[in-house]
Short mmCIF file of C-alpha atoms in Angstrom, two decimals:
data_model
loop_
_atom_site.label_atom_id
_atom_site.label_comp_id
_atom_site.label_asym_id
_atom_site.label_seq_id
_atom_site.Cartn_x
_atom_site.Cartn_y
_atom_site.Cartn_z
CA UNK A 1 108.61 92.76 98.63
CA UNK A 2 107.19 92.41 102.49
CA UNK A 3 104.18 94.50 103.48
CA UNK A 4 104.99 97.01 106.53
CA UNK A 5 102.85 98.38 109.29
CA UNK A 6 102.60 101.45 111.15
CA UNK A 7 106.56 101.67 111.66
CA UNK A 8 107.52 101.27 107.95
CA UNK A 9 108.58 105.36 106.31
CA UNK A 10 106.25 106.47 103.44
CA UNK A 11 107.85 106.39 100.09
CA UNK A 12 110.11 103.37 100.90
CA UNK A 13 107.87 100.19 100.77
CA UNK A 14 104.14 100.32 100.56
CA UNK A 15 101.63 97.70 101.84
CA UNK A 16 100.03 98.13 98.21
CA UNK A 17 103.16 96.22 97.00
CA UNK A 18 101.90 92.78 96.97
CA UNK A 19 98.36 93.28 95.73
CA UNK A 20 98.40 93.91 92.40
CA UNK A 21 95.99 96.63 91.67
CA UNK A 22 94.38 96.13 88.07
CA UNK A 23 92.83 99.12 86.41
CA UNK A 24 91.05 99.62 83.43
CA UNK A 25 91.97 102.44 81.90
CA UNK A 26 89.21 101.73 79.06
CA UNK A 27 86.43 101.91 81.64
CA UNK A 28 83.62 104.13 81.53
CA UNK A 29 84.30 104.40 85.76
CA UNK A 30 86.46 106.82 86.32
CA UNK A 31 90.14 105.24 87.56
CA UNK A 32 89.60 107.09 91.15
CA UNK A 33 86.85 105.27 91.68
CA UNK A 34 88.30 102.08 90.78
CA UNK A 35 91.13 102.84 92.69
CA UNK A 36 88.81 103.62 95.42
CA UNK A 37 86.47 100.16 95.50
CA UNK A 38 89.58 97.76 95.04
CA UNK A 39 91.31 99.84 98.00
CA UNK A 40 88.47 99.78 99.86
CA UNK A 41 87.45 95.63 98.80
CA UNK A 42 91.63 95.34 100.23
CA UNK A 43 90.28 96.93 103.84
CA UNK A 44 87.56 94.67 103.89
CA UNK A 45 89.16 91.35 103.29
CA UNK A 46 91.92 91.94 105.15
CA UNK A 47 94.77 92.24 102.69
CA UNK A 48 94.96 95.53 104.13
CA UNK A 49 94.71 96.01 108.18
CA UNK A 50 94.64 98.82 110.35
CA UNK A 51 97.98 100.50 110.80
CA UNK A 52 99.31 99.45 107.18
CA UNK A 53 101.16 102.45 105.08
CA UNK A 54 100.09 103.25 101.43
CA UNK A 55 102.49 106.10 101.06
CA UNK A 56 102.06 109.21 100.36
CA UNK A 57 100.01 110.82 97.05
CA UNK A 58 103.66 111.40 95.27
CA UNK A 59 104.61 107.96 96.03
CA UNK A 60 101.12 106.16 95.05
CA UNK A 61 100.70 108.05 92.02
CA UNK A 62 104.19 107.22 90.44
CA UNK A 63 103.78 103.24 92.01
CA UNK A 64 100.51 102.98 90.51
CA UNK A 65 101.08 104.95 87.51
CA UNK A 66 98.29 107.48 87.99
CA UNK A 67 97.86 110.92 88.37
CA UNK A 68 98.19 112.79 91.25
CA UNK A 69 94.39 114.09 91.62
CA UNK A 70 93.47 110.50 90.50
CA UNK A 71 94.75 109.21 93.90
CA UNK A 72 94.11 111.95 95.68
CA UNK A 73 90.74 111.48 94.94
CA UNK A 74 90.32 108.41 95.64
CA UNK A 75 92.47 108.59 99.02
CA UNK A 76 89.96 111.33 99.60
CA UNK A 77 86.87 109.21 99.13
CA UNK A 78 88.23 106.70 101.21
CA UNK A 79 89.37 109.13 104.31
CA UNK A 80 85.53 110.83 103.74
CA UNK A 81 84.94 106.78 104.76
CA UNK A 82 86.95 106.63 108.20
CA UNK A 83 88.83 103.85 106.04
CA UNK A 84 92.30 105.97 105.49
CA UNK A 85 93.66 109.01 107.48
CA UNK A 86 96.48 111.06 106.51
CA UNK A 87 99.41 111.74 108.67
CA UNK A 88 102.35 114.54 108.13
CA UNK A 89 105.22 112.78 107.71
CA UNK A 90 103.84 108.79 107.53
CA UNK A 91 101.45 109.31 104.58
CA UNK A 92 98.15 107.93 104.40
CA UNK A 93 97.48 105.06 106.48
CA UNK A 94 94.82 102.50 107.12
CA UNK A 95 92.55 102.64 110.22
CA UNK A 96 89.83 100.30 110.19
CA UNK A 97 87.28 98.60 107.83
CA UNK A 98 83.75 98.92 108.38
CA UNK A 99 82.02 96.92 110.92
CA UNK A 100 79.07 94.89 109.17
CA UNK A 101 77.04 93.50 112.26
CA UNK A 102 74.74 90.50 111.65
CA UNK A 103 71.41 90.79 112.59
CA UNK A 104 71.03 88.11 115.55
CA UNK A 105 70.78 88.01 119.06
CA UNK A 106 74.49 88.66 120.03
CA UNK A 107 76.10 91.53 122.01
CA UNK A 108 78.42 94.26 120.17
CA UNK A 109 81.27 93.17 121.95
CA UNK A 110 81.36 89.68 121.44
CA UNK A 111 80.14 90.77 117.16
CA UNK A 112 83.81 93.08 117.30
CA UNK A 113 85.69 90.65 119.27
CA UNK A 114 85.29 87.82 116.66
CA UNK A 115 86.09 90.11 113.72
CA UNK A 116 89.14 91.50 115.40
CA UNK A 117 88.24 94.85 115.78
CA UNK A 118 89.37 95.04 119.27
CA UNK A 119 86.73 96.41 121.38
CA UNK A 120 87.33 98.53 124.23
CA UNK A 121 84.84 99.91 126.37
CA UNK A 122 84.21 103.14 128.29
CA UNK A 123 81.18 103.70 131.33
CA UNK A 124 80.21 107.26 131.54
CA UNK A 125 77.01 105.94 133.46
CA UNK A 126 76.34 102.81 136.00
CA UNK A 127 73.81 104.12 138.50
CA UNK A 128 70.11 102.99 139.56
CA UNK A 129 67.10 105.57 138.27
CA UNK A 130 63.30 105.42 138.62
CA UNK A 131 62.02 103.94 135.36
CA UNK A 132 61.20 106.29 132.89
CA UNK A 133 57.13 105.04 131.06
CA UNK A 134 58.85 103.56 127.96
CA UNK A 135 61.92 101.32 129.81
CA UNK A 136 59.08 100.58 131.88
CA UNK A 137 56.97 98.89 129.85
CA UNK A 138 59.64 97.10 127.86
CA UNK A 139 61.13 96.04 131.06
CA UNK A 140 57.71 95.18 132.52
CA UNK A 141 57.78 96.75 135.74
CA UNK A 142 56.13 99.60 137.33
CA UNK A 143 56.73 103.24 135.81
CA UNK A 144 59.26 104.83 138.31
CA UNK A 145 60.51 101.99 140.08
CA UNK A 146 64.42 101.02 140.00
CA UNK A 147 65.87 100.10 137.28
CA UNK A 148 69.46 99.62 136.85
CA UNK A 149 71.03 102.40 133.69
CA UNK A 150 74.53 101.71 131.90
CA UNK A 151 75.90 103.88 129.54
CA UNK A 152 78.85 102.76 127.44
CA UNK A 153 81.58 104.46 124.77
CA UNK A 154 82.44 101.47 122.98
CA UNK A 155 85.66 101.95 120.46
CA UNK A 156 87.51 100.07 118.09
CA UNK A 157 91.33 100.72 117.17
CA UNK A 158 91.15 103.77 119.35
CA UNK A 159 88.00 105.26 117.07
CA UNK A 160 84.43 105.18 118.72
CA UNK A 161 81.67 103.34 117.33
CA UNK A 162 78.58 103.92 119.52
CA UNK A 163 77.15 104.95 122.35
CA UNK A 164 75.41 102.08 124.06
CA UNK A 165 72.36 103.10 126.69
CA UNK A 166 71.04 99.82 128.59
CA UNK A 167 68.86 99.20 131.27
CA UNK A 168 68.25 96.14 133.40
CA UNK A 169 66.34 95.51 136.46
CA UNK A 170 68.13 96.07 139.69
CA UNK A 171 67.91 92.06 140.92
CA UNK A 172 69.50 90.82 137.39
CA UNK A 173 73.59 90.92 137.84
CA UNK A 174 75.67 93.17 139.55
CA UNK A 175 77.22 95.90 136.74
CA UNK A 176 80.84 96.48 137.92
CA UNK A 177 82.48 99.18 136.06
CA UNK A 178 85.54 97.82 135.80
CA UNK A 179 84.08 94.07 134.32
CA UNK A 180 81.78 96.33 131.83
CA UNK A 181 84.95 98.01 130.35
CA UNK A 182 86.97 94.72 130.38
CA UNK A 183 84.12 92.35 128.52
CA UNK A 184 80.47 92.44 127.56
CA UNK A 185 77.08 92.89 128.65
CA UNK A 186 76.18 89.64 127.44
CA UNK A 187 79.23 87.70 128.86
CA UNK A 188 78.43 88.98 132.04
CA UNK A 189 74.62 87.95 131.96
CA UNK A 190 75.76 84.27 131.12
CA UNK A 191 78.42 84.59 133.58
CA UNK A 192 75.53 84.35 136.28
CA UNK A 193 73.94 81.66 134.68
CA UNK A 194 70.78 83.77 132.28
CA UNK A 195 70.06 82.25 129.24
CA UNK A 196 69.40 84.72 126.89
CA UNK A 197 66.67 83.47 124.35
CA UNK A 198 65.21 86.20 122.06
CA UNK A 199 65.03 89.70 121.21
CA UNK A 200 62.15 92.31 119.98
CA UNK A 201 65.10 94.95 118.04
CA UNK A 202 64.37 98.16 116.29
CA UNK A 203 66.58 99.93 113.97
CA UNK A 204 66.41 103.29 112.24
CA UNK A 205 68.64 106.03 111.54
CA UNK A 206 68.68 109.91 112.39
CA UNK A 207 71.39 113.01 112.88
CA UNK A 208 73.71 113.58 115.45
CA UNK A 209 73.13 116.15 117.86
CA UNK A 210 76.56 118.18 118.58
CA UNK A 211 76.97 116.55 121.61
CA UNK A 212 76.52 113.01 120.07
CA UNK A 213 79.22 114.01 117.37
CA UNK A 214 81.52 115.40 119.32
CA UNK A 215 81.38 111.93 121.56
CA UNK A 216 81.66 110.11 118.44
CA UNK A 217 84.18 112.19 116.59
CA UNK A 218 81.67 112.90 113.61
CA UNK A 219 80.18 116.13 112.62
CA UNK A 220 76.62 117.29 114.00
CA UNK A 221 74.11 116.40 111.55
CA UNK A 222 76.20 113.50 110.36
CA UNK A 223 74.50 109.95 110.00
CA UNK A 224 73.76 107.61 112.95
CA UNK A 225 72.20 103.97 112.75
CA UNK A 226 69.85 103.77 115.87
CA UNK A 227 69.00 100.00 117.46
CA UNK A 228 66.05 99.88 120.16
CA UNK A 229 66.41 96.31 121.71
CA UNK A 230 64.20 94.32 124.39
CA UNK A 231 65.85 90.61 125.25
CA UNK A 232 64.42 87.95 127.25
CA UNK A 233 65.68 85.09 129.06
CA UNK A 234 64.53 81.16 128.32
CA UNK A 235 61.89 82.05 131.28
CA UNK A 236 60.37 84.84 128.87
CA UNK A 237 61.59 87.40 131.42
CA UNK A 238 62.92 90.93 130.23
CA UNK A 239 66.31 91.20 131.28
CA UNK A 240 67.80 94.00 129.07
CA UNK A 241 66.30 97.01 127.28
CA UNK A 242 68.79 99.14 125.05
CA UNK A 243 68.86 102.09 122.97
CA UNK A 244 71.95 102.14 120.86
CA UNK A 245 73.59 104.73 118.35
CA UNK A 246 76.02 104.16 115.73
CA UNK A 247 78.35 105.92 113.76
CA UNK A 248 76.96 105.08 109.95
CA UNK A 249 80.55 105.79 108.60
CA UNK A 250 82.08 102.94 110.64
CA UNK A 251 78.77 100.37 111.04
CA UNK A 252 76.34 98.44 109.14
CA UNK A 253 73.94 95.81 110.10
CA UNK A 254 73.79 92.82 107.57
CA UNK A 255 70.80 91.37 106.61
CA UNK A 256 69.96 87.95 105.10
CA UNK A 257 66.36 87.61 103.66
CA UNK A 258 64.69 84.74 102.27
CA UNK A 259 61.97 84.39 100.16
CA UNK A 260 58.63 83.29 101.73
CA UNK A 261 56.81 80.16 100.32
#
């Protein structure tokens, strides 16, 4: 039976045709959560993209042969995820899978672009500012003298992702608005011919503020990854300082780690 996208009618044919779900219904995990991690394993791999139908709980529980607070359960865990949504009259519906972002000096853009994500890019802020003491010293110039700020919405499949805060000094490249919400930082600075050569990066993890949430469609107090980054160019030269927030729901950084000899 052929998998359907977003156009497809819940209860008709369901993009969980082909795939086979197993279950162990001899398990000591519950079946929701099995249900749950094999969904969620489909999102990640692909088998299941943004804009596929599952159907709705009626239709899932009789195709699947479970209960209906089984699935709705684990629908439920999955929507708490930003994986699924559900929409009156389509049924529940995939929207994205988690971004997992390698830990490496590469730009967010050009990280979602090769996964096909999608990226799309809003500037709330391009303007010059005196430096404030700590863009100053990661930037290496004087405090209060001109440095270039950029503030960015970036999205993915219409959801946002984070809120991107970076400042450059004023000689570097010129910022146009409209190249910043076509492509990425980092394109740009090669563009013009910088060589971007290593990083000193950060990352943490606090609460949203209500502003922050309501700019990232998450609740206040809801989990946020934070990245503080400094690159430099082959001459050793500072060319970028950002300070980055993330939507923990929808991003991950990925880590390899070997052992020392």
């Amino acid at each position: 039976m052929a998998r359907t996208r977003g156009a497809a009618r819940a209860g008709s044919v369901s993009a969980l045709d082909p795939l086979g779900f197993a279950l162990d219904r001899g398990s000591p995990v519950p079946l929701y959560h099995q249900l749950a991690q094999q969904l969620e394993a489909a999102i990640a791999d692909g088998s299941l993209a943004p804009g596929d139908l599952l159907g709705n709980e009626v239709d899932l529980s009789v195709r699947l042969g479970l209960s209906r607070p089984t699935v709705r359960q684990a629908i439920q865990s999955l929507v708490d995820k930003g994986l699924l949504v559900r929409r009156r009259g389509v049924g529940t519906q995939v929207v994205h899978s988690q971004v997992k972002r390698p830990l490496e000096l590469s730009s967010l853009y050009d990280d979602l672009e090769a996964a096909g994500q999608g990226p799309t890019t809003r500037v709330v802020r391009n303007e010059r500012v005196p430096a404030p003491a700590d863009v100053a010293a990661a930037l290496g110039v004087a405090e209060g003298a001109e440095v270039t700020v950029l503030e960015r919405l970036r999205s993915t499949h219409g959801q946002p992702v984070a809120i991107l805060c970076n400042y450059l000094p004023t000689d570097l490249l010129d910022p146009d608005t409209a190249r910043l919400e076509a492509t990425g930082l980092y394109r740009m600075m090669r563009a013009v011919g910088i060589t971007l050569h290593s990083a000193h990066q950060t990352v943490g993890a606090r609460r949203a503020t209500a502003e922050e949430g309501t700019r990232l469609d998450e609740q206040e107090g809801a989990a946020l990854l934070t990245m503080q980054r400094t690159a430099y160019d082959d001459t050793g030269r500072a060319v970028e300082y950002g300070t980055h927030i993330y939507r923990a729901s929808r991003y991950a950084f990925d880590f390899q780690l070997m052992v020392r000899s």
